[in-house]
C-alpha cells in the first residue's frame, strides 16, 4: 500500500476537510446536552456518549460505502452532498435547542439521538470521499476519517466554530469540496460511468468543477438573500 499515492492523499485531504467542516454541530450538541452536569459526571457523559455515537457512525459509514455501489445511489448521494454544501453556506436561524440533562444516562441518550440525526451529512461525505479512492484504500480511509472525527467532535468544537466564524473562507472551501465530490459521484455512478468513459471522458473533470461552482454560487446567493430578509436588530 503506497501512502504517497496521489489518489490516497487526495481522498485523505477531502475526508479531513469534511470532518473539520461538518463536526462542529455534533460537538455543539454534546456541549449543550451535558451543560447541566458537573465534574467527572460531565466527562463520563461526553466520553460514553461520544463513544456510542462513533460506533453508530462506523456502522452507518460502512453501510453507506456498500450502498454507493448500487446503480443510481451515487446520483442520490451527489444530490444530497450538493444540498449539504449549499446549506453549509446559508446562516442558520439559530441552533436547535437541546435540553441540558441532569442525569448521566439521560445526557448519553440525548447525545446519541442527536448525533444520529445530525451525522447524515458527515457519513455521506466521508463515504463518498473514500469511495472515490482506489479499492485497496477504502477501508483504511474510512477508519482514518472516523479516527480523526473523534478528537474533533469531543475536544475541538469551540476552536473549530470560532475559526469558521473568524475565517469564513474555511466554510467556502468546505462547500466547494462537497461540490467537487458530488460531481465525481455523478460521473462515477454505475449508470453514468460507462457512457462518460466512451463518449465524454472530459466530464470526469468538468462536472466536479461545475459542482463546486454551483454549490458556492447558489450558497452565496441564498446567504445574501437570507441576510436581506432577516429582521433588523432594533
Short mmCIF file of C-alpha atoms in Angstrom, two decimals:
data_model
loop_
_atom_site.label_atom_id
_atom_site.label_comp_id
_atom_site.label_asym_id
_atom_site.label_seq_id
_atom_site.Cartn_x
_atom_site.Cartn_y
_atom_site.Cartn_z
CA UNK A 1 0.00 0.00 0.00
CA UNK A 2 1.52 3.30 -1.14
CA UNK A 3 0.63 6.16 1.19
CA UNK A 4 2.23 8.62 -1.23
CA UNK A 5 -0.24 7.65 -3.96
CA UNK A 6 -1.90 10.93 -5.11
CA UNK A 7 -5.32 9.20 -5.08
CA UNK A 8 -4.87 8.24 -1.42
CA UNK A 9 -3.59 11.71 -0.47
CA UNK A 10 -6.46 13.47 -2.28
CA UNK A 11 -9.11 11.30 -0.60
CA UNK A 12 -7.46 11.72 2.81
CA UNK A 13 -7.35 15.51 2.46
CA UNK A 14 -11.02 15.52 1.43
CA UNK A 15 -12.01 13.43 4.46
CA UNK A 16 -10.06 15.66 6.85
CA UNK A 17 -11.72 18.71 5.32
CA UNK A 18 -15.18 17.20 5.69
CA UNK A 19 -14.52 16.25 9.31
CA UNK A 20 -13.31 19.76 10.14
CA UNK A 21 -16.27 21.47 8.48
CA UNK A 22 -19.05 19.07 9.44
CA UNK A 23 -18.14 18.02 13.00
CA UNK A 24 -18.94 21.34 14.67
CA UNK A 25 -22.69 20.80 15.02
CA UNK A 26 -22.22 17.39 16.63
CA UNK A 27 -19.78 18.82 19.14
CA UNK A 28 -22.18 21.65 20.00
CA UNK A 29 -24.90 19.08 20.70
CA UNK A 30 -22.59 17.28 23.14
CA UNK A 31 -21.78 20.53 24.93
CA UNK A 32 -25.44 21.50 25.21
CA UNK A 33 -26.61 18.08 26.37
CA UNK A 34 -24.03 17.93 29.17
CA UNK A 35 -24.09 21.55 30.30
CA UNK A 36 -26.07 20.74 33.48
CA UNK A 37 -23.66 18.01 34.60
CA UNK A 38 -20.67 18.68 36.81
CA UNK A 39 -17.08 17.49 37.00
CA UNK A 40 -16.42 13.79 36.39
CA UNK A 41 -20.04 13.08 35.53
CA UNK A 42 -19.85 15.54 32.61
CA UNK A 43 -16.60 13.97 31.44
CA UNK A 44 -18.11 10.48 31.57
CA UNK A 45 -21.22 11.63 29.69
CA UNK A 46 -19.09 13.20 26.94
CA UNK A 47 -16.84 10.14 26.61
CA UNK A 48 -19.56 7.48 26.73
CA UNK A 49 -21.99 9.45 24.59
CA UNK A 50 -19.31 10.18 22.01
CA UNK A 51 -18.11 6.55 22.02
CA UNK A 52 -21.64 5.28 21.38
CA UNK A 53 -22.13 7.85 18.62
CA UNK A 54 -18.80 6.93 16.98
CA UNK A 55 -19.66 3.19 16.99
CA UNK A 56 -23.01 4.01 15.40
CA UNK A 57 -21.25 6.17 12.83
CA UNK A 58 -18.80 3.37 11.94
CA UNK A 59 -21.73 1.04 11.18
CA UNK A 60 -23.56 3.69 9.13
CA UNK A 61 -20.44 4.61 7.15
CA UNK A 62 -19.67 1.00 6.23
CA UNK A 63 -23.25 0.54 5.03
CA UNK A 64 -23.06 3.81 3.09
CA UNK A 65 -19.97 2.70 1.17
CA UNK A 66 -21.61 -0.63 0.25
CA UNK A 67 -24.78 1.12 -0.89
CA UNK A 68 -22.84 3.50 -3.14
CA UNK A 69 -22.04 0.53 -5.36
CA UNK A 70 -25.68 0.18 -6.44
CA UNK A 71 -26.98 1.97 -9.57
CA UNK A 72 -28.43 5.45 -9.06
CA UNK A 73 -27.44 5.64 -5.37
CA UNK A 74 -24.33 7.69 -6.14
CA UNK A 75 -26.56 10.10 -8.04
CA UNK A 76 -28.83 10.36 -5.00
CA UNK A 77 -25.78 10.81 -2.77
CA UNK A 78 -24.42 13.51 -5.08
CA UNK A 79 -27.68 15.47 -4.87
CA UNK A 80 -27.58 15.13 -1.08
CA UNK A 81 -23.98 16.39 -0.99
CA UNK A 82 -24.90 19.37 -3.16
CA UNK A 83 -27.71 20.21 -0.72
CA UNK A 84 -25.38 19.83 2.28
CA UNK A 85 -22.80 22.13 0.66
CA UNK A 86 -25.40 24.82 -0.09
CA UNK A 87 -26.88 24.51 3.42
CA UNK A 88 -23.40 24.92 4.86
CA UNK A 89 -23.09 28.40 3.35
CA UNK A 90 -26.51 29.67 4.42
CA UNK A 91 -26.50 31.00 8.01
CA UNK A 92 -28.79 29.16 10.41
CA UNK A 93 -31.61 30.99 12.13
CA UNK A 94 -30.13 29.66 15.35
CA UNK A 95 -29.06 26.42 16.99
CA UNK A 96 -31.81 23.98 17.71
CA UNK A 97 -32.49 23.89 21.42
CA UNK A 98 -31.07 20.75 23.02
CA UNK A 99 -32.21 20.30 26.58
CA UNK A 100 -29.43 20.12 29.13
CA UNK A 101 -29.74 16.87 31.04
CA UNK A 102 -29.23 16.47 34.78
CA UNK A 103 -28.52 12.70 34.69
CA UNK A 104 -25.63 10.78 33.16
CA UNK A 105 -27.69 8.26 31.16
CA UNK A 106 -30.19 10.89 30.03
CA UNK A 107 -27.32 13.00 28.69
CA UNK A 108 -25.80 10.00 26.89
CA UNK A 109 -29.18 9.19 25.31
CA UNK A 110 -29.58 12.80 24.17
CA UNK A 111 -26.09 12.81 22.62
CA UNK A 112 -26.75 9.52 20.82
CA UNK A 113 -30.12 10.54 19.37
CA UNK A 114 -28.91 14.00 18.32
CA UNK A 115 -25.79 12.57 16.69
CA UNK A 116 -27.92 10.05 14.82
CA UNK A 117 -29.96 12.88 13.31
CA UNK A 118 -27.04 15.20 12.61
CA UNK A 119 -24.42 12.73 11.33
CA UNK A 120 -26.01 12.03 7.95
CA UNK A 121 -24.01 14.77 6.24
CA UNK A 122 -20.68 13.63 7.70
CA UNK A 123 -21.30 9.95 6.95
CA UNK A 124 -22.30 10.59 3.32
CA UNK A 125 -19.34 12.94 2.74
CA UNK A 126 -16.72 10.61 4.25
CA UNK A 127 -18.18 7.57 2.48
CA UNK A 128 -18.18 9.43 -0.85
CA UNK A 129 -14.55 10.55 -0.45
CA UNK A 130 -13.44 7.02 0.47
CA UNK A 131 -15.44 5.53 -2.40
CA UNK A 132 -13.62 7.77 -4.89
CA UNK A 133 -10.27 6.27 -3.82
CA UNK A 134 -8.80 3.02 -5.22
CA UNK A 135 -10.29 -0.15 -3.69
CA UNK A 136 -7.25 -1.01 -1.53
CA UNK A 137 -7.51 2.30 0.34
CA UNK A 138 -11.25 2.47 1.04
CA UNK A 139 -11.47 0.71 4.42
CA UNK A 140 -8.34 2.43 5.73
CA UNK A 141 -9.63 5.84 4.68
CA UNK A 142 -12.98 5.18 6.36
CA UNK A 143 -11.37 4.37 9.68
CA UNK A 144 -8.88 7.25 9.38
CA UNK A 145 -11.80 9.61 8.83
CA UNK A 146 -13.64 8.25 11.83
CA UNK A 147 -10.49 8.34 13.98
CA UNK A 148 -9.92 11.99 13.05
CA UNK A 149 -13.54 12.89 13.78
CA UNK A 150 -13.36 11.63 17.38
CA UNK A 151 -11.00 14.31 18.79
CA UNK A 152 -12.57 16.95 16.56
CA UNK A 153 -16.02 16.25 17.98
CA UNK A 154 -15.01 15.77 21.62
CA UNK A 155 -12.27 18.34 22.14
CA UNK A 156 -12.11 20.85 19.31
CA UNK A 157 -15.63 22.09 18.68
CA UNK A 158 -15.24 25.50 20.26
CA UNK A 159 -11.99 26.18 18.40
CA UNK A 160 -13.42 24.99 15.09
CA UNK A 161 -16.54 27.11 15.42
CA UNK A 162 -14.50 30.21 16.29
CA UNK A 163 -12.17 29.64 13.35
CA UNK A 164 -15.10 29.26 10.94
CA UNK A 165 -16.65 32.46 12.31
CA UNK A 166 -13.36 34.33 12.02
CA UNK A 167 -12.31 32.93 8.64
CA UNK A 168 -15.46 32.37 6.52
CA UNK A 169 -13.25 31.17 3.66
CA UNK A 170 -12.95 27.83 5.52
CA UNK A 171 -16.67 27.28 5.06
CA UNK A 172 -16.47 28.28 1.37
CA UNK A 173 -13.61 25.82 0.78
CA UNK A 174 -15.55 23.07 2.52
CA UNK A 175 -18.67 23.78 0.47
CA UNK A 176 -16.64 23.76 -2.76
CA UNK A 177 -15.05 20.46 -1.74
CA UNK A 178 -18.50 18.94 -1.26
CA UNK A 179 -19.45 20.17 -4.73
CA UNK A 180 -16.36 18.55 -6.23
CA UNK A 181 -17.05 15.19 -4.59
CA UNK A 182 -20.72 15.40 -5.64
CA UNK A 183 -19.59 15.93 -9.23
CA UNK A 184 -17.24 12.96 -9.02
CA UNK A 185 -20.12 10.81 -7.75
CA UNK A 186 -22.39 11.89 -10.60
CA UNK A 187 -19.93 10.74 -13.27
CA UNK A 188 -18.88 7.54 -11.45
CA UNK A 189 -22.32 6.03 -10.78
CA UNK A 190 -22.72 2.60 -12.48
CA UNK A 191 -25.43 4.19 -14.65
CA UNK A 192 -23.22 7.03 -15.96
CA UNK A 193 -19.61 5.83 -15.74
CA UNK A 194 -19.66 3.72 -18.93
CA UNK A 195 -21.28 6.41 -21.07
CA UNK A 196 -18.90 9.10 -19.76
CA UNK A 197 -15.84 6.92 -20.42
CA UNK A 198 -16.87 6.15 -24.00
CA UNK A 199 -18.43 9.43 -25.12
CA UNK A 200 -17.24 12.33 -22.97
CA UNK A 201 -14.29 11.49 -20.69
CA UNK A 202 -13.71 15.22 -20.15
CA UNK A 203 -16.85 15.24 -17.99
CA UNK A 204 -14.86 13.48 -15.25
CA UNK A 205 -13.03 16.78 -14.74
CA UNK A 206 -15.67 19.28 -15.83
CA UNK A 207 -18.59 18.04 -13.70
CA UNK A 208 -16.71 18.27 -10.34
CA UNK A 209 -15.64 21.83 -11.19
CA UNK A 210 -19.21 22.75 -12.14
CA UNK A 211 -20.37 21.13 -8.88
CA UNK A 212 -18.05 23.34 -6.84
CA UNK A 213 -19.12 26.49 -8.72
CA UNK A 214 -22.80 25.58 -8.36
CA UNK A 215 -22.59 24.99 -4.60
CA UNK A 216 -20.59 28.13 -3.85
CA UNK A 217 -22.57 30.33 -6.24
CA UNK A 218 -26.03 29.22 -5.12
CA UNK A 219 -24.93 29.12 -1.49
CA UNK A 220 -23.69 32.72 -1.65
CA UNK A 221 -26.88 33.84 -3.37
CA UNK A 222 -29.13 32.19 -0.78
CA UNK A 223 -26.97 33.51 2.07
CA UNK A 224 -27.24 37.04 0.67
CA UNK A 225 -30.99 36.71 0.26
CA UNK A 226 -31.30 35.41 3.83
CA UNK A 227 -29.45 38.49 5.08
CA UNK A 228 -31.78 40.80 3.17
CA UNK A 229 -34.98 39.23 4.53
CA UNK A 230 -33.69 38.79 8.08
CA UNK A 231 -35.33 41.13 10.62
CA UNK A 232 -33.12 44.06 11.56
CA UNK A 233 -31.98 44.35 15.16
CA UNK A 234 -33.57 47.37 16.91
#
